[in-house]
Structures are given as structure tokens and as C-alpha cells.
Short mmCIF file of C-alpha atoms and ligand atoms in Angstrom, two decimals:
data_model
loop_
_atom_site.label_atom_id
_atom_site.label_comp_id
_atom_site.label_asym_id
_atom_site.label_seq_id
_atom_site.Cartn_x
_atom_site.Cartn_y
_atom_site.Cartn_z
CA MET A 1 11.44 -29.82 62.92
CA LYS A 2 12.24 -28.99 66.53
CA ARG A 3 15.21 -30.59 68.23
CA PRO A 4 14.17 -31.92 71.60
CA VAL A 5 16.01 -30.42 74.58
CA LEU A 6 17.03 -32.82 77.32
CA ALA A 7 18.17 -31.04 80.47
CA ALA A 8 19.79 -32.51 83.58
CA ASN A 9 19.25 -30.60 86.83
CA TRP A 10 21.64 -32.13 89.34
CA LYS A 11 20.37 -29.88 92.14
CA MET A 12 22.76 -30.12 95.15
CA ASN A 13 24.49 -33.27 93.88
CA ASN A 14 27.80 -33.98 92.11
CA GLY A 15 30.60 -31.78 93.43
CA PRO A 16 33.66 -31.31 91.19
CA SER A 17 35.07 -34.85 91.56
CA ALA A 18 31.73 -36.53 91.01
CA ALA A 19 30.98 -34.12 88.15
CA LYS A 20 34.22 -35.09 86.42
CA ALA A 21 33.46 -38.81 86.80
CA PHE A 22 29.90 -38.23 85.55
CA MET A 23 31.01 -36.28 82.47
CA ASP A 24 33.71 -38.82 81.60
CA ALA A 25 31.21 -41.67 81.79
CA PHE A 26 28.41 -39.79 80.03
CA LEU A 27 30.47 -38.43 77.14
CA ALA A 28 32.18 -41.80 76.62
CA GLY A 29 28.73 -43.27 75.95
CA TYR A 30 27.12 -40.32 74.20
CA ALA A 31 28.44 -39.68 70.70
CA PRO A 32 27.74 -36.20 69.30
CA ARG A 33 24.35 -36.03 67.62
CA ASP A 34 22.53 -33.17 65.98
CA ASP A 35 18.93 -34.26 66.56
CA ARG A 36 18.75 -33.03 70.16
CA THR A 37 20.31 -30.57 72.58
CA ILE A 38 21.65 -31.61 75.97
CA ILE A 39 21.88 -29.14 78.86
CA ILE A 40 23.60 -29.95 82.16
CA PHE A 41 22.80 -27.79 85.20
CA PRO A 42 25.49 -28.68 87.79
CA PRO A 43 25.90 -27.00 91.17
CA ALA A 44 27.82 -23.75 90.55
CA LEU A 45 30.94 -25.21 92.13
CA SER A 46 31.08 -27.93 89.45
CA LEU A 47 30.35 -25.64 86.50
CA THR A 48 33.93 -25.26 85.31
CA THR A 49 34.44 -29.03 85.56
CA VAL A 50 31.43 -29.59 83.28
CA VAL A 51 32.56 -26.83 80.94
CA ALA A 52 36.06 -28.33 80.65
CA ALA A 53 34.70 -31.83 80.05
CA ALA A 54 32.26 -30.60 77.38
CA THR A 55 34.87 -28.61 75.44
CA GLY A 56 34.36 -29.21 71.74
CA ARG A 57 30.89 -30.68 72.29
CA ASN A 58 28.49 -28.07 70.94
CA ASP A 59 25.61 -30.48 71.51
CA VAL A 60 26.17 -30.40 75.30
CA LEU A 61 25.50 -27.03 76.93
CA PRO A 62 26.60 -26.30 80.50
CA GLY A 63 24.10 -24.31 82.56
CA ILE A 64 23.68 -22.74 85.97
CA GLN A 65 20.88 -23.57 88.41
CA ASN A 66 20.39 -20.05 89.74
CA ILE A 67 21.73 -16.52 89.26
CA HIS A 68 21.40 -13.23 91.10
CA TRP A 69 19.82 -10.33 89.22
CA ALA A 70 22.58 -7.83 89.93
CA GLU A 71 25.79 -7.81 87.91
CA LYS A 72 28.01 -7.58 90.98
CA GLY A 73 28.05 -6.18 94.49
CA ALA A 74 27.51 -6.95 98.15
CA PHE A 75 25.43 -10.13 97.82
CA THR A 76 27.31 -12.72 99.85
CA GLY A 77 26.98 -16.21 98.49
CA GLU A 78 25.41 -15.18 95.19
CA ILE A 79 26.59 -15.53 91.58
CA SER A 80 25.75 -13.10 88.80
CA ALA A 81 24.79 -13.90 85.21
CA PRO A 82 27.98 -12.33 83.75
CA MET A 83 30.10 -14.39 86.17
CA ALA A 84 28.28 -17.60 85.23
CA LYS A 85 28.68 -16.72 81.56
CA ASP A 86 32.38 -16.02 82.09
CA ALA A 87 32.74 -19.49 83.67
CA GLY A 88 31.10 -21.07 80.62
CA ALA A 89 27.40 -21.34 81.46
CA ARG A 90 25.23 -21.07 78.36
CA VAL A 91 21.80 -21.31 80.03
CA ALA A 92 20.44 -20.08 83.38
CA LEU A 93 17.65 -21.92 85.15
CA VAL A 94 15.20 -19.42 86.66
CA GLY A 95 12.33 -19.97 89.09
CA HIS A 96 12.77 -23.66 89.75
CA SER A 97 10.07 -24.72 92.22
CA GLU A 98 12.69 -25.40 94.90
CA ARG A 99 13.92 -21.82 94.51
CA ARG A 100 10.34 -20.59 94.78
CA HIS A 101 9.10 -22.84 97.59
CA VAL A 102 12.24 -23.51 99.66
CA PHE A 103 13.97 -20.14 99.19
CA GLY A 104 10.92 -17.92 98.74
CA GLU A 105 11.75 -16.68 95.26
CA THR A 106 8.96 -14.51 93.83
CA ASP A 107 7.70 -13.90 90.31
CA ALA A 108 9.19 -10.39 90.50
CA GLN A 109 12.63 -11.82 91.34
CA CYS A 110 12.30 -14.35 88.52
CA ALA A 111 11.58 -11.47 86.13
CA LYS A 112 14.75 -9.68 87.27
CA LYS A 113 16.79 -12.88 86.86
CA CYS A 114 15.47 -13.43 83.32
CA LEU A 115 16.44 -9.85 82.52
CA ALA A 116 19.89 -10.36 84.04
CA ALA A 117 20.47 -13.49 81.93
CA SER A 118 19.31 -11.75 78.80
CA ARG A 119 21.54 -8.74 79.48
CA ALA A 120 24.47 -11.15 79.84
CA ASN A 121 23.54 -12.69 76.47
CA MET A 122 22.82 -15.97 78.17
CA ALA A 123 19.81 -18.17 77.41
CA PHE A 124 17.39 -18.74 80.27
CA MET A 125 14.90 -21.46 81.15
CA LEU A 126 11.95 -20.28 83.22
CA CYS A 127 10.19 -22.94 85.29
CA VAL A 128 6.47 -22.75 86.03
CA GLY A 129 4.21 -25.20 87.83
CA GLU A 130 1.30 -25.58 90.21
CA THR A 131 1.18 -27.08 93.70
CA ILE A 132 -1.14 -29.98 94.49
CA GLN A 133 -3.51 -27.59 96.30
CA GLN A 134 -3.67 -25.31 93.27
CA ARG A 135 -4.25 -28.29 91.00
CA GLU A 136 -7.07 -29.62 93.16
CA ALA A 137 -8.63 -26.15 93.23
CA GLY A 138 -8.68 -26.13 89.41
CA GLU A 139 -6.15 -23.28 89.26
CA THR A 140 -3.39 -24.93 87.22
CA GLU A 141 -3.89 -22.92 84.03
CA ARG A 142 -4.22 -19.61 85.85
CA VAL A 143 -1.10 -20.29 87.95
CA VAL A 144 1.21 -21.37 85.13
CA THR A 145 0.15 -18.62 82.71
CA HIS A 146 0.54 -16.03 85.47
CA GLN A 147 4.03 -17.31 86.32
CA LEU A 148 4.96 -17.22 82.63
CA ARG A 149 3.69 -13.66 82.06
CA GLU A 150 5.24 -12.32 85.25
CA GLY A 151 8.51 -14.19 84.80
CA VAL A 152 9.21 -12.70 81.39
CA SER A 153 7.57 -9.33 82.05
CA GLN A 154 10.93 -7.57 81.78
CA THR A 155 12.13 -9.56 78.75
CA PRO A 156 9.32 -9.29 76.22
CA ASN A 157 11.50 -9.84 73.15
CA LEU A 158 11.66 -13.58 73.58
CA ILE A 159 13.19 -15.69 70.86
CA SER A 160 13.81 -19.38 70.71
CA ALA A 161 17.59 -19.10 70.84
CA ASP A 162 17.44 -17.39 74.21
CA PHE A 163 14.34 -18.62 75.96
CA LEU A 164 13.15 -22.03 77.09
CA LEU A 165 10.10 -22.72 79.20
CA ALA A 166 9.75 -25.67 81.58
CA TYR A 167 6.46 -26.92 83.00
CA GLU A 168 7.13 -28.71 86.28
CA PRO A 169 4.08 -29.53 88.40
CA VAL A 170 5.36 -29.14 91.97
CA TRP A 171 3.51 -32.28 93.10
CA ALA A 172 5.48 -34.34 90.56
CA ILE A 173 8.97 -33.15 91.51
CA GLY A 174 11.01 -35.76 93.34
CA THR A 175 7.86 -37.60 94.39
CA GLY A 176 7.77 -40.41 91.86
CA LEU A 177 4.40 -39.04 90.72
CA THR A 178 4.53 -38.08 87.05
CA ALA A 179 1.94 -36.12 85.14
CA SER A 180 0.52 -38.40 82.46
CA ALA A 181 1.65 -37.65 78.93
CA GLY A 182 -1.89 -36.37 78.31
CA ASP A 183 -1.87 -34.08 81.36
CA ALA A 184 1.53 -32.68 80.41
CA SER A 185 0.41 -32.15 76.85
CA ALA A 186 -2.75 -30.32 77.94
CA ILE A 187 -0.81 -27.79 80.02
CA HIS A 188 1.90 -27.42 77.37
CA THR A 189 -0.86 -26.59 74.87
CA VAL A 190 -2.14 -23.87 77.23
CA LEU A 191 1.39 -22.47 77.59
CA ARG A 192 1.97 -22.61 73.84
CA SER A 193 -1.19 -20.63 73.17
CA GLU A 194 -0.28 -18.13 75.90
CA LEU A 195 3.12 -17.62 74.26
CA ARG A 196 1.39 -17.04 70.92
CA GLN A 197 -0.88 -14.43 72.49
CA MET A 198 2.14 -12.76 74.05
CA ILE A 199 4.55 -12.64 71.13
CA GLY A 200 2.84 -14.20 68.11
CA THR A 201 4.16 -16.95 65.89
CA ARG A 202 7.78 -16.16 66.64
CA SER A 203 7.10 -18.08 69.84
CA ASP A 204 6.53 -21.31 67.95
CA ASP A 205 10.15 -22.43 68.16
CA ILE A 206 10.46 -21.82 71.90
CA PRO A 207 10.87 -25.26 73.46
CA ILE A 208 8.51 -26.20 76.30
CA LEU A 209 10.06 -28.89 78.49
CA TYR A 210 8.25 -31.15 80.94
CA GLY A 211 9.79 -31.95 84.33
CA GLY A 212 8.71 -33.98 87.33
CA SER A 213 9.83 -37.55 88.12
CA VAL A 214 11.07 -38.18 84.59
CA SER A 215 12.91 -41.52 84.41
CA PRO A 216 14.46 -43.75 81.76
CA THR A 217 11.16 -45.66 81.80
CA ASN A 218 8.75 -42.81 81.12
CA ALA A 219 10.99 -40.45 79.10
CA ALA A 220 10.01 -41.75 75.66
CA SER A 221 6.26 -41.53 76.19
CA LEU A 222 6.49 -38.03 77.69
CA LEU A 223 8.71 -36.84 74.87
CA ALA A 224 6.28 -38.23 72.31
CA ALA A 225 3.35 -36.25 73.77
CA PRO A 226 2.13 -33.34 71.63
CA GLU A 227 3.71 -29.98 72.56
CA VAL A 228 6.31 -31.63 74.81
CA ASP A 229 9.57 -30.40 73.29
CA GLY A 230 11.96 -31.70 75.89
CA LEU A 231 12.49 -32.94 79.42
CA LEU A 232 13.96 -31.36 82.57
CA VAL A 233 15.21 -34.17 84.75
CA GLY A 234 16.24 -34.04 88.41
CA GLY A 235 16.80 -37.26 90.37
CA ALA A 236 17.28 -39.48 87.31
CA SER A 237 19.97 -37.15 85.93
CA VAL A 238 22.41 -37.45 88.84
CA GLU A 239 23.89 -40.82 87.83
CA ALA A 240 25.58 -41.01 84.43
CA SER A 241 24.02 -44.34 83.44
CA SER A 242 20.46 -43.23 84.08
CA TRP A 243 21.07 -39.87 82.39
CA LEU A 244 22.66 -41.58 79.39
CA ALA A 245 19.53 -43.69 78.94
CA ILE A 246 17.34 -40.56 79.02
CA ALA A 247 19.67 -38.57 76.75
CA GLN A 248 19.45 -41.34 74.18
CA THR A 249 15.66 -41.55 74.30
CA ILE A 250 14.34 -42.15 70.82
CA SER A 251 13.31 -38.84 69.34
CA PRO A 252 9.70 -38.72 68.16
CA TYR A 253 10.45 -35.94 65.69
P1 PGA B 1 12.77 -34.76 89.54
O1 PGA B 1 13.09 -33.21 89.52
O2 PGA B 1 13.06 -35.29 88.16
O3 PGA B 1 13.64 -35.35 90.60
O4 PGA B 1 11.30 -34.90 89.87
C1 PGA B 1 12.83 -32.42 88.39
C2 PGA B 1 13.30 -31.01 88.68
O5 PGA B 1 13.08 -30.55 89.80
O6 PGA B 1 13.88 -30.32 87.82
#
């Protein structure tokens, strides 16, 4: 039985004060439970606030939205995997579509970031997803499998404890457009079989999350779709009440 993974990506929202208020409200309403894993990706500046608030809650893992691939050095404004780990991050998000499309992050850079996380003994969640143009050109499967293979090309020894995959169609992120449960399931099935080809049955426990306009209203049906092992939530994760509703979504497992 897989435990669903429910991940909140706050993006550039919730500085330290708001993060503290969020965590107080969320944890007051969310009793520890062992049938799911919660990950919170705050802005880096709020990481230690989330870590402090989640102390003693092994079911709530703090994460980091982005890391640099080097361990340290002259990279103004960047944060390395060992630094994020030292501050309490347990999971690094890699290759989010906003990193790729707004900041020009490439597959090769994603591969270096996955390697950096793995070297720091930190789990990493690689995001893949097609644009609307790629979808309309019938290229979705080629694009997402290519991003997967390239993204983990330097970390071939994937295991479920360290690696999570997120399918986020770019056209569904922050737009209110959600892939149907069937559409999500179809692409997750493609990714699952790609993982099997890459590393065999030891890939079967790697969670594949869906992301893109997930809300308290559609979370249960998406989570119930075959091969959807969790949800990566942006806009609807920024407010504690909305995130609490999603975090408590009835588990289909
Ligand atoms: P959204 O974002 O839920 O606001 O569509 C998802 C994400 O980008 O991780």
C-alpha cells in the first residue's frame, strides 16, 4: 500500500511571519496520521520557520523550492543542497515549470541539481510537464519521458525513499485548468512504465504526483485516479484552511 504524498508549493508566498501563522493554523487542525506524507515547500527565507513549527511531526516534511548544483562558492543569491539540508529541508523540488520557463532552467541543470540533492542525502522531486503547444502537437509523452530521463541522468540509482516524480502540465499551472483524472492517469501510466524500463520493479514505490490547479474540490477525484500517488499544490496551498482541506482528502488507498 502506497502512502499518498501531498505537497504544498507556496512559490513566492508566505514570508516568515505568514509561514508561522500558516503552520500554527495548519498543525492545530491536522493531527498526526500515518496514512499519508505531507511536504511543505516554503520560500527559502521561511524554511527555518517551517522546520521549527514541524519539530516532532515526522509526517510533515519541510522542503526547498530550488537548489544550486554546487556545494558552495561564488553564486550570489543561490542556496546549495547541503545548506538547505543543514537548515532542515528534507526534500528539494527540481525543475518546476516556473524554474524552467521563467528562469530558463535546462534539463542538464535539473540533472545536476538532482545529483546535488542526492549527494547531500536529501530526497528530490523532479517536475516534468508539457506546454499547451506541445500537447496540441501530440508531443506530451515524448516531452515528459525525455524530461524524466534527462533529469535523472546523473542519478540512476533511484529509490523510493529519495526520489519523487511530479507530472505538472504547464497549461494547468495557476490557470484554473486541471487535467482530467483520466488525462492525468494516462500520463502517469506512461511515466510509470518509463520508470520500469529505466530501473525495473524497484521503481514501483516511487510516488508520481499530479500538479496543476489542484483545489479542495478536485483533490479527491485526482487522488483516486489510477497511478496518481499524490498531489503537488500551488495556489490552493498558500492559505492554511484550503491546504488543510486538501491535506485531509480522503485517501483512496
Ligand atoms: P497551481 O500550481 O496549483 O497553482 O496550479 C501547481 C504548481 O506549480 O506546483
